Amino acid sequence: MSAPLLEVRGLTKRFGGLTANEDVGFTLREGEIMGLIGPNGAGKTTVFNALAGFFPPTSGTILLDGAPVEGLPPEAIAARGVARTFQIVRIFRSMTVLENVMVGAMLRHRAVPKAAVVARETLDFTGLGRRAHDPAAQLTVAEQKRLELTRALATGPRLLLLDEVMAGLTASEVQEAVELVKRIRDRGIACVVVEHVMEGIMPIADRMVVLENGRKIAEGPPAAISVDPNVIRAYLGEGYLAPGP
Ligand SMILES: Nc1ncnc2c1ncn2[C@@H]1O[C@H](COP(=O)(O)OP(=O)(O)OP(=O)(O)O)[C@@H](O)[C@H]1O
Ligand SMILES: [Mg+2]
């Protein structure tokens, strides 16, 4: 069998005396959607920072297609097909929507006209095409989150890391985001989705990984995770029951 797209082993990250991730491990296959959940401060964004090369792990291994990438700079990891969004949206507010997405497209297409075509296609795919020539600052919160996702997608990733792209969205906007993530997966792109909005992640995840205090406390299909006593105690409470298989 071929190596998984992503394999994380023993991932540990310390900030001084604080351990943000401790011995975290999981694998992801091509085209899979993995949900990564846990209480505030559990270490979810820190996992993304390690995967995307923003903060090298203190120890542990990150394999992409079987090759180690831990400690590589963000550009090198992006070039290998990993793209992310940020929990706090980072867009270029004074640029147009199209220009923002071109920044992503230029990772693979150095020629500006080609980057513009790819950016336009990607905006049409994510449903933001009609906003292409508006300044990014004019977008709603939901559209800004979608813009950041579009920019990440325009880099041509095989693995997309989505950090709370559904936070602050209305119920119908969450449903739109769910449909979009499904269509991204249908293109063969694997996704790790960090989310507090359970209605956004439980119905689409193939598998869930749950962190608490930097450690993995559970892993499994959504229906099992939503009734796991450890997960309910640490995070979910009694309120959420995932749809059955
Ligand atoms: N750059 C940093 N320097 C120091 N401590 C940090 C840094 N980044 C994260 N931490 C700490 O690491 C721990 C995990 O943070 P992280 O942002 O990964 O949590 P999270 O699961 O994403 O939480 P949330 O759901 O609130 O986004 C927290 O205690 C946080 O304060
Ligand atoms: Mg976070």
mmCIF file of C-alpha atoms and ligand atoms in Angstrom:
data_model
loop_
_atom_site.group_PDB
_atom_site.id
_atom_site.type_symbol
_atom_site.label_atom_id
_atom_site.label_comp_id
_atom_site.label_asym_id
_atom_site.label_seq_id
_atom_site.Cartn_x
_atom_site.Cartn_y
_atom_site.Cartn_z
ATOM 1 C CA MET A 1 0.000 0.000 0.000
ATOM 2 C CA SER A 2 1.277 3.520 -0.767
ATOM 3 C CA ALA A 3 2.404 5.855 2.009
ATOM 4 C CA PRO A 4 -0.351 8.035 3.441
ATOM 5 C CA LEU A 5 -0.472 11.616 2.211
ATOM 6 C CA LEU A 6 0.301 12.868 5.711
ATOM 7 C CA GLU A 7 1.692 11.050 8.694
ATOM 8 C CA VAL A 8 2.317 12.822 11.997
ATOM 9 C CA ARG A 9 4.208 11.008 14.742
ATOM 10 C CA GLY A 10 5.079 12.133 18.240
ATOM 11 C CA LEU A 11 4.451 15.786 17.487
ATOM 12 C CA THR A 12 5.473 17.876 20.494
ATOM 13 C CA LYS A 13 5.647 21.655 20.745
ATOM 14 C CA ARG A 14 6.748 23.586 23.810
ATOM 15 C CA PHE A 15 6.622 27.334 24.267
ATOM 16 C CA GLY A 16 8.967 27.777 27.239
ATOM 17 C CA GLY A 17 7.331 25.850 30.069
ATOM 18 C CA LEU A 18 4.023 25.438 28.238
ATOM 19 C CA THR A 19 3.458 22.241 26.245
ATOM 20 C CA ALA A 20 1.033 23.103 23.448
ATOM 21 C CA ASN A 21 1.250 19.693 21.717
ATOM 22 C CA GLU A 22 2.412 16.493 23.338
ATOM 23 C CA ASP A 23 3.070 13.304 21.383
ATOM 24 C CA VAL A 24 0.300 13.923 18.832
ATOM 25 C CA GLY A 25 0.022 11.397 16.014
ATOM 26 C CA PHE A 26 -2.397 10.753 13.148
ATOM 27 C CA THR A 27 -2.418 9.889 9.457
ATOM 28 C CA LEU A 28 -4.405 11.218 6.558
ATOM 29 C CA ARG A 29 -5.002 9.592 3.189
ATOM 30 C CA GLU A 30 -5.547 11.343 -0.101
ATOM 31 C CA GLY A 31 -9.001 12.915 -0.384
ATOM 32 C CA GLU A 32 -9.895 12.342 3.274
ATOM 33 C CA ILE A 33 -11.556 14.907 5.551
ATOM 34 C CA MET A 34 -10.293 14.844 9.130
ATOM 35 C CA GLY A 35 -11.917 16.941 11.830
ATOM 36 C CA LEU A 36 -9.608 18.266 14.550
ATOM 37 C CA ILE A 37 -11.527 19.420 17.599
ATOM 38 C CA GLY A 38 -10.992 20.193 21.260
ATOM 39 C CA PRO A 39 -11.440 22.944 23.839
ATOM 40 C CA ASN A 40 -9.882 26.417 23.487
ATOM 41 C CA GLY A 41 -6.140 26.190 23.957
ATOM 42 C CA ALA A 42 -6.072 22.416 23.259
ATOM 43 C CA GLY A 43 -3.350 22.895 20.648
ATOM 44 C CA LYS A 44 -5.252 22.676 17.339
ATOM 45 C CA THR A 45 -3.786 25.786 15.715
ATOM 46 C CA THR A 46 -0.351 24.769 16.989
ATOM 47 C CA VAL A 47 -0.675 21.528 14.993
ATOM 48 C CA PHE A 48 -1.431 23.613 11.886
ATOM 49 C CA ASN A 49 1.550 25.869 12.577
ATOM 50 C CA ALA A 50 3.790 22.798 12.652
ATOM 51 C CA LEU A 51 2.227 21.221 9.539
ATOM 52 C CA ALA A 52 2.526 24.460 7.555
ATOM 53 C CA GLY A 53 6.052 25.254 8.767
ATOM 54 C CA PHE A 54 5.223 28.379 10.759
ATOM 55 C CA PHE A 55 6.709 27.094 14.026
ATOM 56 C CA PRO A 56 8.976 24.059 13.832
ATOM 57 C CA PRO A 57 7.983 21.331 16.286
ATOM 58 C CA THR A 58 10.124 20.781 19.379
ATOM 59 C CA SER A 59 10.193 17.110 18.426
ATOM 60 C CA GLY A 60 8.314 14.633 16.302
ATOM 61 C CA THR A 61 8.027 13.710 12.663
ATOM 62 C CA ILE A 62 5.794 15.038 9.889
ATOM 63 C CA LEU A 63 5.858 12.959 6.705
ATOM 64 C CA LEU A 64 4.326 14.126 3.436
ATOM 65 C CA ASP A 65 4.164 11.235 0.968
ATOM 66 C CA GLY A 66 6.614 9.494 3.254
ATOM 67 C CA ALA A 67 9.201 12.310 3.180
ATOM 68 C CA PRO A 68 10.013 14.308 6.337
ATOM 69 C CA VAL A 69 9.038 18.001 6.182
ATOM 70 C CA GLU A 70 9.151 19.068 9.835
ATOM 71 C CA GLY A 71 11.184 22.224 10.245
ATOM 72 C CA LEU A 72 11.005 23.235 6.567
ATOM 73 C CA PRO A 73 9.992 26.885 5.985
ATOM 74 C CA PRO A 74 6.391 27.701 4.988
ATOM 75 C CA GLU A 75 7.271 28.331 1.316
ATOM 76 C CA ALA A 76 8.892 24.920 0.979
ATOM 77 C CA ILE A 77 5.907 23.192 2.555
ATOM 78 C CA ALA A 78 3.470 25.181 0.399
ATOM 79 C CA ALA A 79 5.437 24.117 -2.679
ATOM 80 C CA ARG A 80 4.903 20.484 -1.607
ATOM 81 C CA GLY A 81 1.156 21.037 -1.700
ATOM 82 C CA VAL A 82 0.073 22.126 1.772
ATOM 83 C CA ALA A 83 -2.131 25.241 2.092
ATOM 84 C CA ARG A 84 -3.795 26.748 5.143
ATOM 85 C CA THR A 85 -6.184 29.413 6.312
ATOM 86 C CA PHE A 86 -5.742 31.450 9.489
ATOM 87 C CA GLN A 87 -8.042 31.484 12.494
ATOM 88 C CA ILE A 88 -7.931 35.292 12.350
ATOM 89 C CA VAL A 89 -8.442 36.135 8.702
ATOM 90 C CA ARG A 90 -5.335 37.480 6.987
ATOM 91 C CA ILE A 91 -6.339 39.062 3.723
ATOM 92 C CA PHE A 92 -4.926 42.072 1.894
ATOM 93 C CA ARG A 93 -7.736 44.515 2.582
ATOM 94 C CA SER A 94 -6.645 47.196 0.121
ATOM 95 C CA MET A 95 -6.350 44.751 -2.776
ATOM 96 C CA THR A 96 -9.247 43.407 -4.814
ATOM 97 C CA VAL A 97 -10.667 39.969 -4.203
ATOM 98 C CA LEU A 98 -9.095 38.740 -7.452
ATOM 99 C CA GLU A 99 -5.673 40.149 -6.531
ATOM 100 C CA ASN A 100 -5.821 38.408 -3.150
ATOM 101 C CA VAL A 101 -6.413 35.076 -4.858
ATOM 102 C CA MET A 102 -3.698 35.763 -7.442
ATOM 103 C CA VAL A 103 -1.205 35.882 -4.564
ATOM 104 C CA GLY A 104 -2.057 32.229 -3.964
ATOM 105 C CA ALA A 105 -2.123 31.283 -7.648
ATOM 106 C CA MET A 106 1.353 32.743 -8.194
ATOM 107 C CA LEU A 107 2.875 29.967 -6.111
ATOM 108 C CA ARG A 108 2.542 27.740 -9.195
ATOM 109 C CA HIS A 109 1.972 30.262 -11.993
ATOM 110 C CA ARG A 110 4.617 32.990 -12.114
ATOM 111 C CA ALA A 111 3.118 34.619 -15.226
ATOM 112 C CA VAL A 112 0.564 37.190 -14.105
ATOM 113 C CA PRO A 113 -2.032 36.528 -16.859
ATOM 114 C CA LYS A 114 -2.032 32.800 -16.085
ATOM 115 C CA ALA A 115 -2.259 33.485 -12.346
ATOM 116 C CA ALA A 116 -5.253 35.750 -13.043
ATOM 117 C CA VAL A 117 -7.013 32.987 -14.988
ATOM 118 C CA VAL A 118 -6.410 30.430 -12.242
ATOM 119 C CA ALA A 119 -7.548 32.919 -9.590
ATOM 120 C CA ARG A 120 -10.729 33.668 -11.528
ATOM 121 C CA GLU A 121 -11.517 29.957 -11.974
ATOM 122 C CA THR A 122 -10.940 29.333 -8.288
ATOM 123 C CA LEU A 123 -13.226 32.240 -7.319
ATOM 124 C CA ASP A 124 -15.934 30.849 -9.586
ATOM 125 C CA PHE A 125 -15.500 27.434 -7.924
ATOM 126 C CA THR A 126 -15.913 28.877 -4.415
ATOM 127 C CA GLY A 127 -18.812 31.127 -5.417
ATOM 128 C CA LEU A 128 -17.031 34.464 -5.028
ATOM 129 C CA GLY A 129 -16.638 35.176 -8.753
ATOM 130 C CA ARG A 130 -19.085 38.079 -8.759
ATOM 131 C CA ARG A 131 -16.995 39.830 -6.095
ATOM 132 C CA ALA A 132 -13.727 39.514 -8.061
ATOM 133 C CA HIS A 133 -13.206 43.219 -8.638
ATOM 134 C CA ASP A 134 -14.401 44.503 -5.268
ATOM 135 C CA PRO A 135 -11.890 45.631 -2.642
ATOM 136 C CA ALA A 136 -11.442 42.808 -0.133
ATOM 137 C CA ALA A 137 -12.261 45.206 2.709
ATOM 138 C CA GLN A 138 -15.873 45.383 1.422
ATOM 139 C CA LEU A 139 -16.554 41.684 1.948
ATOM 140 C CA THR A 140 -18.722 40.351 4.764
ATOM 141 C CA VAL A 141 -17.069 38.206 7.454
ATOM 142 C CA ALA A 142 -18.327 35.037 5.746
ATOM 143 C CA GLU A 143 -16.992 36.219 2.385
ATOM 144 C CA GLN A 144 -13.616 37.134 3.900
ATOM 145 C CA LYS A 145 -13.301 33.615 5.298
ATOM 146 C CA ARG A 146 -14.250 32.225 1.901
ATOM 147 C CA LEU A 147 -11.725 34.524 0.227
ATOM 148 C CA GLU A 148 -8.950 33.192 2.406
ATOM 149 C CA LEU A 149 -10.005 29.656 1.602
ATOM 150 C CA THR A 150 -10.062 30.555 -2.104
ATOM 151 C CA ARG A 151 -6.522 31.949 -1.902
ATOM 152 C CA ALA A 152 -5.336 28.750 -0.214
ATOM 153 C CA LEU A 153 -7.080 26.645 -2.867
ATOM 154 C CA ALA A 154 -5.510 28.694 -5.665
ATOM 155 C CA THR A 155 -2.061 27.463 -4.582
ATOM 156 C CA GLY A 156 -3.063 24.047 -5.953
ATOM 157 C CA PRO A 157 -2.796 22.083 -2.691
ATOM 158 C CA ARG A 158 -3.159 18.356 -2.071
ATOM 159 C CA LEU A 159 -3.723 19.050 1.614
ATOM 160 C CA LEU A 160 -5.799 21.956 2.865
ATOM 161 C CA LEU A 161 -5.735 23.043 6.516
ATOM 162 C CA LEU A 162 -8.858 24.987 7.487
ATOM 163 C CA ASP A 163 -8.735 26.783 10.850
ATOM 164 C CA GLU A 164 -12.255 27.681 12.014
ATOM 165 C CA VAL A 165 -13.532 28.809 8.630
ATOM 166 C CA MET A 166 -17.111 28.392 9.912
ATOM 167 C CA ALA A 167 -16.723 30.500 13.069
ATOM 168 C CA GLY A 168 -19.097 33.465 13.171
ATOM 169 C CA LEU A 169 -21.152 32.251 10.205
ATOM 170 C CA THR A 170 -24.953 32.023 10.181
ATOM 171 C CA ALA A 171 -26.552 28.576 9.995
ATOM 172 C CA SER A 172 -27.132 28.866 6.249
ATOM 173 C CA GLU A 173 -23.581 30.139 5.672
ATOM 174 C CA VAL A 174 -22.295 27.110 7.628
ATOM 175 C CA GLN A 175 -24.277 24.848 5.274
ATOM 176 C CA GLU A 176 -22.731 26.609 2.267
ATOM 177 C CA ALA A 177 -19.263 26.126 3.760
ATOM 178 C CA VAL A 178 -20.024 22.425 4.356
ATOM 179 C CA GLU A 179 -21.031 22.007 0.710
ATOM 180 C CA LEU A 180 -17.861 23.777 -0.403
ATOM 181 C CA VAL A 181 -15.597 21.547 1.702
ATOM 182 C CA LYS A 182 -17.331 18.503 0.188
ATOM 183 C CA ARG A 183 -16.726 19.803 -3.337
ATOM 184 C CA ILE A 184 -13.071 20.429 -2.464
ATOM 185 C CA ARG A 185 -12.768 16.847 -1.223
ATOM 186 C CA ASP A 186 -14.448 15.637 -4.420
ATOM 187 C CA ARG A 187 -11.516 17.211 -6.287
ATOM 188 C CA GLY A 188 -9.254 14.795 -4.433
ATOM 189 C CA ILE A 189 -7.878 17.365 -1.980
ATOM 190 C CA ALA A 190 -7.477 16.139 1.596
ATOM 191 C CA CYS A 191 -8.667 18.497 4.323
ATOM 192 C CA VAL A 192 -7.919 18.870 8.018
ATOM 193 C CA VAL A 193 -10.731 20.950 9.450
ATOM 194 C CA VAL A 194 -10.338 22.626 12.848
ATOM 195 C CA GLU A 195 -13.801 23.637 13.946
ATOM 196 C CA HIS A 196 -15.877 24.444 17.011
ATOM 197 C CA VAL A 197 -19.059 24.395 14.901
ATOM 198 C CA MET A 198 -19.973 20.704 15.250
ATOM 199 C CA GLU A 199 -22.799 20.973 12.689
ATOM 200 C CA GLY A 200 -20.107 22.049 10.233
ATOM 201 C CA ILE A 201 -17.626 19.238 10.714
ATOM 202 C CA MET A 202 -19.380 16.149 12.115
ATOM 203 C CA PRO A 203 -21.500 15.477 8.987
ATOM 204 C CA ILE A 204 -18.534 15.593 6.572
ATOM 205 C CA ALA A 205 -15.552 14.216 8.485
ATOM 206 C CA ASP A 206 -14.343 10.718 7.640
ATOM 207 C CA ARG A 207 -12.556 10.734 10.969
ATOM 208 C CA MET A 208 -12.210 12.971 14.014
ATOM 209 C CA VAL A 209 -9.183 13.598 16.207
ATOM 210 C CA VAL A 210 -9.805 15.204 19.586
ATOM 211 C CA LEU A 211 -7.159 17.159 21.494
ATOM 212 C CA GLU A 212 -7.211 18.198 25.120
ATOM 213 C CA ASN A 213 -4.299 19.991 26.803
ATOM 214 C CA GLY A 214 -2.114 19.281 23.784
ATOM 215 C CA ARG A 215 -2.703 15.514 23.808
ATOM 216 C CA LYS A 216 -4.864 13.346 21.585
ATOM 217 C CA ILE A 217 -7.654 11.951 23.771
ATOM 218 C CA ALA A 218 -9.767 10.278 21.085
ATOM 219 C CA GLU A 219 -9.870 9.358 17.418
ATOM 220 C CA GLY A 220 -12.605 7.774 15.358
ATOM 221 C CA PRO A 221 -15.629 8.289 13.127
ATOM 222 C CA PRO A 222 -17.910 11.215 14.082
ATOM 223 C CA ALA A 223 -20.741 8.986 15.302
ATOM 224 C CA ALA A 224 -18.403 7.286 17.795
ATOM 225 C CA ILE A 225 -16.689 10.523 18.849
ATOM 226 C CA SER A 226 -19.996 12.249 19.623
ATOM 227 C CA VAL A 227 -20.872 9.573 22.209
ATOM 228 C CA ASP A 228 -17.341 9.033 23.574
ATOM 229 C CA PRO A 229 -17.539 9.731 27.335
ATOM 230 C CA ASN A 230 -14.023 11.253 27.395
ATOM 231 C CA VAL A 231 -14.870 13.657 24.591
ATOM 232 C CA ILE A 232 -18.195 14.609 26.159
ATOM 233 C CA ARG A 233 -16.471 15.301 29.477
ATOM 234 C CA ALA A 234 -13.612 17.282 27.926
ATOM 235 C CA TYR A 235 -15.443 19.178 25.282
ATOM 236 C CA LEU A 236 -18.805 18.370 23.781
ATOM 237 C CA GLY A 237 -21.090 18.199 26.782
ATOM 238 C CA GLU A 238 -24.318 16.244 26.292
ATOM 239 C CA GLY A 239 -25.710 18.547 23.614
ATOM 240 C CA TYR A 240 -24.402 17.221 20.327
ATOM 241 C CA LEU A 241 -25.112 13.865 18.700
ATOM 242 C CA ALA A 242 -23.565 13.269 15.300
ATOM 243 C CA PRO A 243 -25.627 11.707 12.536
ATOM 244 C CA GLY A 244 -25.271 7.910 12.499
ATOM 245 C CA PRO A 245 -23.238 6.056 9.849
HETATM 246 N N1 LIG B 1 3.307 31.538 19.768
HETATM 247 C C1 LIG B 1 2.963 31.097 20.978
HETATM 248 N N2 LIG B 1 3.685 31.421 22.073
HETATM 249 C C2 LIG B 1 3.344 30.981 23.297
HETATM 250 N N3 LIG B 1 2.288 30.169 23.552
HETATM 251 C C3 LIG B 1 1.520 29.825 22.510
HETATM 252 C C4 LIG B 1 1.811 30.251 21.170
HETATM 253 N N4 LIG B 1 0.874 29.737 20.334
HETATM 254 C C5 LIG B 1 0.049 29.023 21.115
HETATM 255 N N5 LIG B 1 0.429 29.061 22.422
HETATM 256 C C6 LIG B 1 -0.236 28.383 23.525
HETATM 257 O O1 LIG B 1 -0.355 27.021 23.190
HETATM 258 C C7 LIG B 1 -1.592 26.482 23.640
HETATM 259 C C8 LIG B 1 -2.363 25.917 22.474
HETATM 260 O O2 LIG B 1 -2.776 27.007 21.662
HETATM 261 P P1 LIG B 1 -3.539 26.812 20.278
HETATM 262 O O3 LIG B 1 -3.678 28.173 19.682
HETATM 263 O O4 LIG B 1 -2.858 25.786 19.484
HETATM 264 O O5 LIG B 1 -4.954 26.268 20.763
HETATM 265 P P2 LIG B 1 -6.279 25.992 19.923
HETATM 266 O O6 LIG B 1 -6.675 24.588 20.174
HETATM 267 O O7 LIG B 1 -6.092 26.416 18.514
HETATM 268 O O8 LIG B 1 -7.332 26.937 20.661
HETATM 269 P P3 LIG B 1 -8.594 27.779 20.073
HETATM 270 O O9 LIG B 1 -9.727 26.804 19.942
HETATM 271 O O10 LIG B 1 -8.859 28.786 21.137
HETATM 272 O O11 LIG B 1 -8.161 28.386 18.785
HETATM 273 C C9 LIG B 1 -2.302 27.639 24.362
HETATM 274 O O12 LIG B 1 -2.035 27.536 25.741
HETATM 275 C C10 LIG B 1 -1.651 28.854 23.762
HETATM 276 O O13 LIG B 1 -1.683 29.935 24.673
HETATM 277 MG MG MG B 2 -6.920 27.827 17.327
#
